[in-house]
Amino acid sequence: MADLVAAAATPRIPVRNASDGVLGDFPVRRIYCVGRNFADHAREMGAAAPASKEDRGSPVFFCKPADAIVIDGQVPYPPGTNNLHHEVELLVALGRDAPVGVLAPDAAMALVFGYGIGLDLTRRDLQAAAKAKGLPWDTGKAFDHSAPVSALLPADMIGDYTSLDISLQVNGETRQHGPLSDLIWDVGDILHELSKLYALRAGDVIFMGTPAGVGPLQVGDRYLARLGNLIELQGCIQPPQVA
Ligand code: MN
């Protein structure tokens, strides 16, 4: 049957090799995000950081719509906020459907297609108001253009991601920097926990949580996010879009 409505196509993220050649596209199905996955960031947000792995409880998950993806780095300042914040995060892209059931962390790693770097952009004022009332975070987190991402690198070109750092500069000044060895929940742990709640599928992207140093972005700010020295995402905050 023919489509009766001209809806937007599935968002796609380019996949590159180490010499920046384009290999193809990664179609995005869902975006899962992890909250409070670095102890220093949990503390800066006023939450307790776990003393040990045994003490960490369950991870905080939320979602963004797939069409929040931005691939050219250009982000219009969103409506409804006076406090747009950056959160630089490791991206994990899944290349295979998970088998039915809960995945062991080691087995879950076999689903990983590749890695990238991205920003979990946040309307912090709306998130803070929702938190204060015990309401969902959707308006603070799941808005249009809230997920600028780099190209993806296939996992076999990354090696051991825990040896890498993620960082963010704004207008040339370092705002965030953290080693991925500091993740409270590593990639295998997070896929294991997600598999208790959702059927993971090829095309799913996970934002792995941010280190300390989150802060505001203004119109005209230029940002540069890096995953080690392997992948970069550069962009700029543009004036608000007007209807
Ligand atoms: Mn985040």
Tab-separated table of C-alpha atoms and ligand atoms in Angstrom:
chain	number	residue	atom	x	y	z
A	1	MET	CA	0.000	0.000	0.000
A	2	ALA	CA	1.190	3.510	-0.720
A	3	ASP	CA	2.031	5.884	2.131
A	4	LEU	CA	-0.767	8.414	2.516
A	5	VAL	CA	1.360	10.913	4.462
A	6	ALA	CA	4.809	12.340	3.642
A	7	ALA	CA	6.439	11.557	7.024
A	8	ALA	CA	10.173	12.103	7.513
A	9	ALA	CA	12.548	9.236	6.700
A	10	THR	CA	14.491	7.301	9.358
A	11	PRO	CA	17.428	9.408	10.632
A	12	ARG	CA	20.868	8.148	9.578
A	13	ILE	CA	24.365	8.597	11.026
A	14	PRO	CA	27.360	8.331	8.680
A	15	VAL	CA	29.899	5.583	9.418
A	16	ARG	CA	33.558	6.331	8.744
A	17	ASN	CA	36.793	4.399	8.795
A	18	ALA	CA	39.970	5.578	10.534
A	19	SER	CA	41.123	7.595	7.519
A	20	ASP	CA	37.779	9.434	7.364
A	21	GLY	CA	36.451	7.520	4.367
A	22	VAL	CA	32.680	7.109	4.455
A	23	LEU	CA	31.646	3.455	4.650
A	24	GLY	CA	27.880	3.986	4.620
A	25	ASP	CA	25.035	4.951	6.933
A	26	PHE	CA	23.694	3.717	10.273
A	27	PRO	CA	19.872	3.992	10.433
A	28	VAL	CA	18.671	5.027	13.906
A	29	ARG	CA	15.802	3.088	15.520
A	30	ARG	CA	15.812	4.312	19.150
A	31	ILE	CA	17.960	6.480	21.425
A	32	TYR	CA	18.428	5.305	25.012
A	33	CYS	CA	20.271	7.572	27.466
A	34	VAL	CA	21.932	6.815	30.796
A	35	GLY	CA	21.793	9.341	33.652
A	36	ARG	CA	24.399	9.756	36.422
A	37	ASN	CA	27.024	7.375	35.037
A	38	PHE	CA	30.084	9.314	36.263
A	39	ALA	CA	30.424	9.838	40.025
A	40	ASP	CA	31.736	13.415	39.651
A	41	HIS	CA	28.682	14.411	37.565
A	42	ALA	CA	26.203	12.686	39.926
A	43	ARG	CA	27.669	14.806	42.759
A	44	GLU	CA	27.518	18.075	40.760
A	45	MET	CA	23.784	17.387	40.141
A	46	GLY	CA	23.202	16.965	43.869
A	47	ALA	CA	22.807	13.151	43.783
A	48	ALA	CA	24.765	10.673	45.876
A	49	ALA	CA	27.527	8.782	44.045
A	50	PRO	CA	27.831	5.063	44.837
A	51	ALA	CA	30.756	4.099	47.052
A	52	SER	CA	31.373	0.860	45.139
A	53	LYS	CA	30.052	-1.264	42.253
A	54	GLU	CA	28.059	-3.362	44.734
A	55	ASP	CA	26.464	-0.144	45.978
A	56	ARG	CA	25.322	1.289	42.661
A	57	GLY	CA	21.671	0.164	42.563
A	58	SER	CA	20.031	0.455	39.128
A	59	PRO	CA	21.007	2.879	36.342
A	60	VAL	CA	18.776	5.827	35.400
A	61	PHE	CA	17.405	5.510	31.842
A	62	PHE	CA	15.491	7.911	29.630
A	63	CYS	CA	14.883	8.166	25.871
A	64	LYS	CA	15.128	10.712	23.086
A	65	PRO	CA	13.222	10.426	19.810
A	66	ALA	CA	15.336	9.091	16.917
A	67	ASP	CA	14.706	12.278	14.943
A	68	ALA	CA	16.423	14.366	17.647
A	69	ILE	CA	19.656	13.313	15.865
A	70	VAL	CA	21.684	16.175	14.303
A	71	ILE	CA	24.572	15.138	12.055
A	72	ASP	CA	25.965	18.492	10.886
A	73	GLY	CA	26.564	19.926	14.387
A	74	GLN	CA	24.284	22.917	13.788
A	75	VAL	CA	21.785	23.194	16.669
A	76	PRO	CA	19.083	25.894	16.750
A	77	TYR	CA	18.626	27.246	20.303
A	78	PRO	CA	15.517	25.322	21.465
A	79	PRO	CA	12.228	26.926	22.489
A	80	GLY	CA	10.910	26.896	26.065
A	81	THR	CA	14.224	27.291	27.889
A	82	ASN	CA	16.686	29.888	29.168
A	83	ASN	CA	19.242	27.279	30.249
A	84	LEU	CA	20.371	24.916	27.464
A	85	HIS	CA	23.144	22.657	28.839
A	86	HIS	CA	25.810	20.506	27.172
A	87	GLU	CA	26.535	16.920	28.281
A	88	VAL	CA	29.297	15.238	26.246
A	89	GLU	CA	28.810	11.472	26.048
A	90	LEU	CA	30.106	8.262	24.465
A	91	LEU	CA	27.720	6.857	21.852
A	92	VAL	CA	27.256	3.116	21.445
A	93	ALA	CA	25.538	1.925	18.257
A	94	LEU	CA	24.030	-1.571	18.060
A	95	GLY	CA	24.415	-3.567	14.842
A	96	ARG	CA	22.410	-6.695	15.707
A	97	ASP	CA	19.109	-7.611	17.334
A	98	ALA	CA	19.493	-9.091	20.803
A	99	PRO	CA	18.297	-12.634	21.378
A	100	VAL	CA	15.205	-12.899	23.579
A	101	GLY	CA	15.893	-12.587	27.295
A	102	VAL	CA	18.377	-10.936	29.604
A	103	LEU	CA	21.876	-10.602	28.125
A	104	ALA	CA	25.044	-11.311	30.056
A	105	PRO	CA	27.388	-8.282	29.864
A	106	ASP	CA	29.997	-10.162	27.780
A	107	ALA	CA	27.410	-11.520	25.334
A	108	ALA	CA	25.846	-8.050	25.043
A	109	MET	CA	29.127	-6.604	23.734
A	110	ALA	CA	28.709	-8.756	20.608
A	111	LEU	CA	25.761	-6.510	19.622
A	112	VAL	CA	27.951	-3.390	19.415
A	113	PHE	CA	28.469	-2.104	15.879
A	114	GLY	CA	30.432	1.045	16.609
A	115	TYR	CA	31.122	4.086	18.741
A	116	GLY	CA	30.903	7.841	18.428
A	117	ILE	CA	30.723	11.037	20.463
A	118	GLY	CA	27.644	13.181	20.982
A	119	LEU	CA	25.919	15.769	23.144
A	120	ASP	CA	22.896	14.951	25.320
A	121	LEU	CA	21.544	18.501	25.099
A	122	THR	CA	19.323	19.351	28.054
A	123	ARG	CA	16.826	22.110	28.849
A	124	ARG	CA	18.153	22.187	32.428
A	125	ASP	CA	15.475	24.553	33.739
A	126	LEU	CA	12.696	22.250	32.532
A	127	GLN	CA	14.507	19.137	33.796
A	128	ALA	CA	15.039	20.745	37.222
A	129	ALA	CA	11.359	21.740	37.472
A	130	ALA	CA	10.283	18.191	36.538
A	131	LYS	CA	12.704	16.648	39.049
A	132	ALA	CA	11.416	18.916	41.822
A	133	LYS	CA	7.858	17.720	41.211
A	134	GLY	CA	8.760	14.058	40.624
A	135	LEU	CA	7.560	14.376	36.993
A	136	PRO	CA	9.050	12.811	33.820
A	137	TRP	CA	12.093	14.454	32.190
A	138	ASP	CA	10.814	14.360	28.604
A	139	THR	CA	10.468	18.104	27.999
A	140	GLY	CA	13.960	18.652	29.468
A	141	LYS	CA	15.653	15.927	27.452
A	142	ALA	CA	13.648	14.688	24.459
A	143	PHE	CA	13.302	17.779	22.258
A	144	ASP	CA	14.038	18.558	18.606
A	145	HIS	CA	17.777	18.778	17.757
A	146	SER	CA	18.730	17.538	21.251
A	147	ALA	CA	21.139	14.851	20.007
A	148	PRO	CA	24.018	16.169	17.858
A	149	VAL	CA	26.331	13.245	17.037
A	150	SER	CA	29.628	12.545	15.298
A	151	ALA	CA	30.095	9.956	12.613
A	152	LEU	CA	30.404	6.415	13.971
A	153	LEU	CA	33.585	4.334	13.874
A	154	PRO	CA	33.201	0.530	13.667
A	155	ALA	CA	34.014	-1.162	16.981
A	156	ASP	CA	37.013	-3.056	15.579
A	157	MET	CA	38.676	0.292	14.775
A	158	ILE	CA	38.235	1.525	18.369
A	159	GLY	CA	39.771	-1.347	20.326
A	160	ASP	CA	39.380	-0.966	24.095
A	161	TYR	CA	37.070	2.020	24.557
A	162	THR	CA	37.833	2.138	28.316
A	163	SER	CA	41.337	3.397	27.481
A	164	LEU	CA	39.855	6.526	25.829
A	165	ASP	CA	38.804	9.915	27.231
A	166	ILE	CA	35.827	12.025	26.194
A	167	SER	CA	36.069	15.809	26.213
A	168	LEU	CA	34.223	18.962	25.234
A	169	GLN	CA	35.544	22.407	24.406
A	170	VAL	CA	33.272	25.438	24.036
A	171	ASN	CA	34.792	28.443	22.236
A	172	GLY	CA	38.224	26.841	22.694
A	173	GLU	CA	37.919	26.358	26.470
A	174	THR	CA	37.738	22.852	27.958
A	175	ARG	CA	34.440	22.424	29.820
A	176	GLN	CA	34.247	18.641	30.288
A	177	HIS	CA	36.840	15.887	30.312
A	178	GLY	CA	36.596	12.359	31.639
A	179	PRO	CA	38.198	8.948	31.173
A	180	LEU	CA	35.776	6.212	30.122
A	181	SER	CA	37.413	3.975	32.744
A	182	ASP	CA	35.428	6.134	35.242
A	183	LEU	CA	32.022	4.914	34.003
A	184	ILE	CA	29.987	3.586	36.949
A	185	TRP	CA	28.148	1.274	34.495
A	186	ASP	CA	30.305	0.178	31.538
A	187	VAL	CA	28.884	-0.655	28.106
A	188	GLY	CA	28.349	-4.359	28.888
A	189	ASP	CA	26.669	-3.466	32.200
A	190	ILE	CA	24.328	-0.969	30.516
A	191	LEU	CA	23.317	-3.358	27.717
A	192	HIS	CA	22.691	-6.051	30.373
A	193	GLU	CA	20.471	-3.638	32.349
A	194	LEU	CA	18.630	-2.374	29.227
A	195	SER	CA	17.948	-5.983	28.154
A	196	LYS	CA	15.951	-6.468	31.366
A	197	LEU	CA	13.602	-3.678	30.221
A	198	TYR	CA	13.597	-3.549	26.400
A	199	ALA	CA	14.229	-5.744	23.338
A	200	LEU	CA	17.468	-4.243	21.990
A	201	ARG	CA	17.603	-4.008	18.196
A	202	ALA	CA	19.970	-3.121	15.381
A	203	GLY	CA	19.785	0.654	14.948
A	204	ASP	CA	19.600	1.436	18.652
A	205	VAL	CA	21.963	4.136	19.965
A	206	ILE	CA	22.920	4.556	23.619
A	207	PHE	CA	24.197	7.817	25.147
A	208	MET	CA	26.388	6.570	27.994
A	209	GLY	CA	26.259	9.496	30.443
A	210	THR	CA	28.384	12.567	31.042
A	211	PRO	CA	31.362	13.519	33.230
A	212	ALA	CA	31.363	16.647	35.436
A	213	GLY	CA	31.440	20.148	34.002
A	214	VAL	CA	28.013	20.436	32.385
A	215	GLY	CA	27.044	24.029	31.723
A	216	PRO	CA	25.135	26.480	29.553
A	217	LEU	CA	25.394	27.035	25.802
A	218	GLN	CA	24.479	30.342	24.149
A	219	VAL	CA	23.659	31.299	20.571
A	220	GLY	CA	26.946	31.625	18.676
A	221	ASP	CA	28.901	29.201	20.887
A	222	ARG	CA	31.167	26.843	18.959
A	223	TYR	CA	31.765	23.412	20.418
A	224	LEU	CA	34.216	20.595	19.787
A	225	ALA	CA	33.586	17.144	21.295
A	226	ARG	CA	36.174	14.378	21.072
A	227	LEU	CA	36.403	10.636	21.654
A	228	GLY	CA	40.122	10.186	22.298
A	229	ASN	CA	41.856	11.392	19.151
A	230	LEU	CA	39.695	9.103	16.999
A	231	ILE	CA	36.452	10.993	16.367
A	232	GLU	CA	35.371	14.633	16.607
A	233	LEU	CA	32.067	16.446	16.522
A	234	GLN	CA	32.195	20.180	15.768
A	235	GLY	CA	29.252	22.491	15.704
A	236	CYS	CA	27.611	25.758	16.642
A	237	ILE	CA	24.503	26.920	18.513
A	238	GLN	CA	22.331	28.765	15.991
A	239	PRO	CA	19.605	31.373	16.595
A	240	PRO	CA	16.174	29.947	17.454
A	241	GLN	CA	14.104	28.695	14.545
A	242	VAL	CA	11.023	30.819	13.957
A	243	ALA	CA	7.844	29.234	12.659
B	1	MN	MN	23.253	12.841	29.848
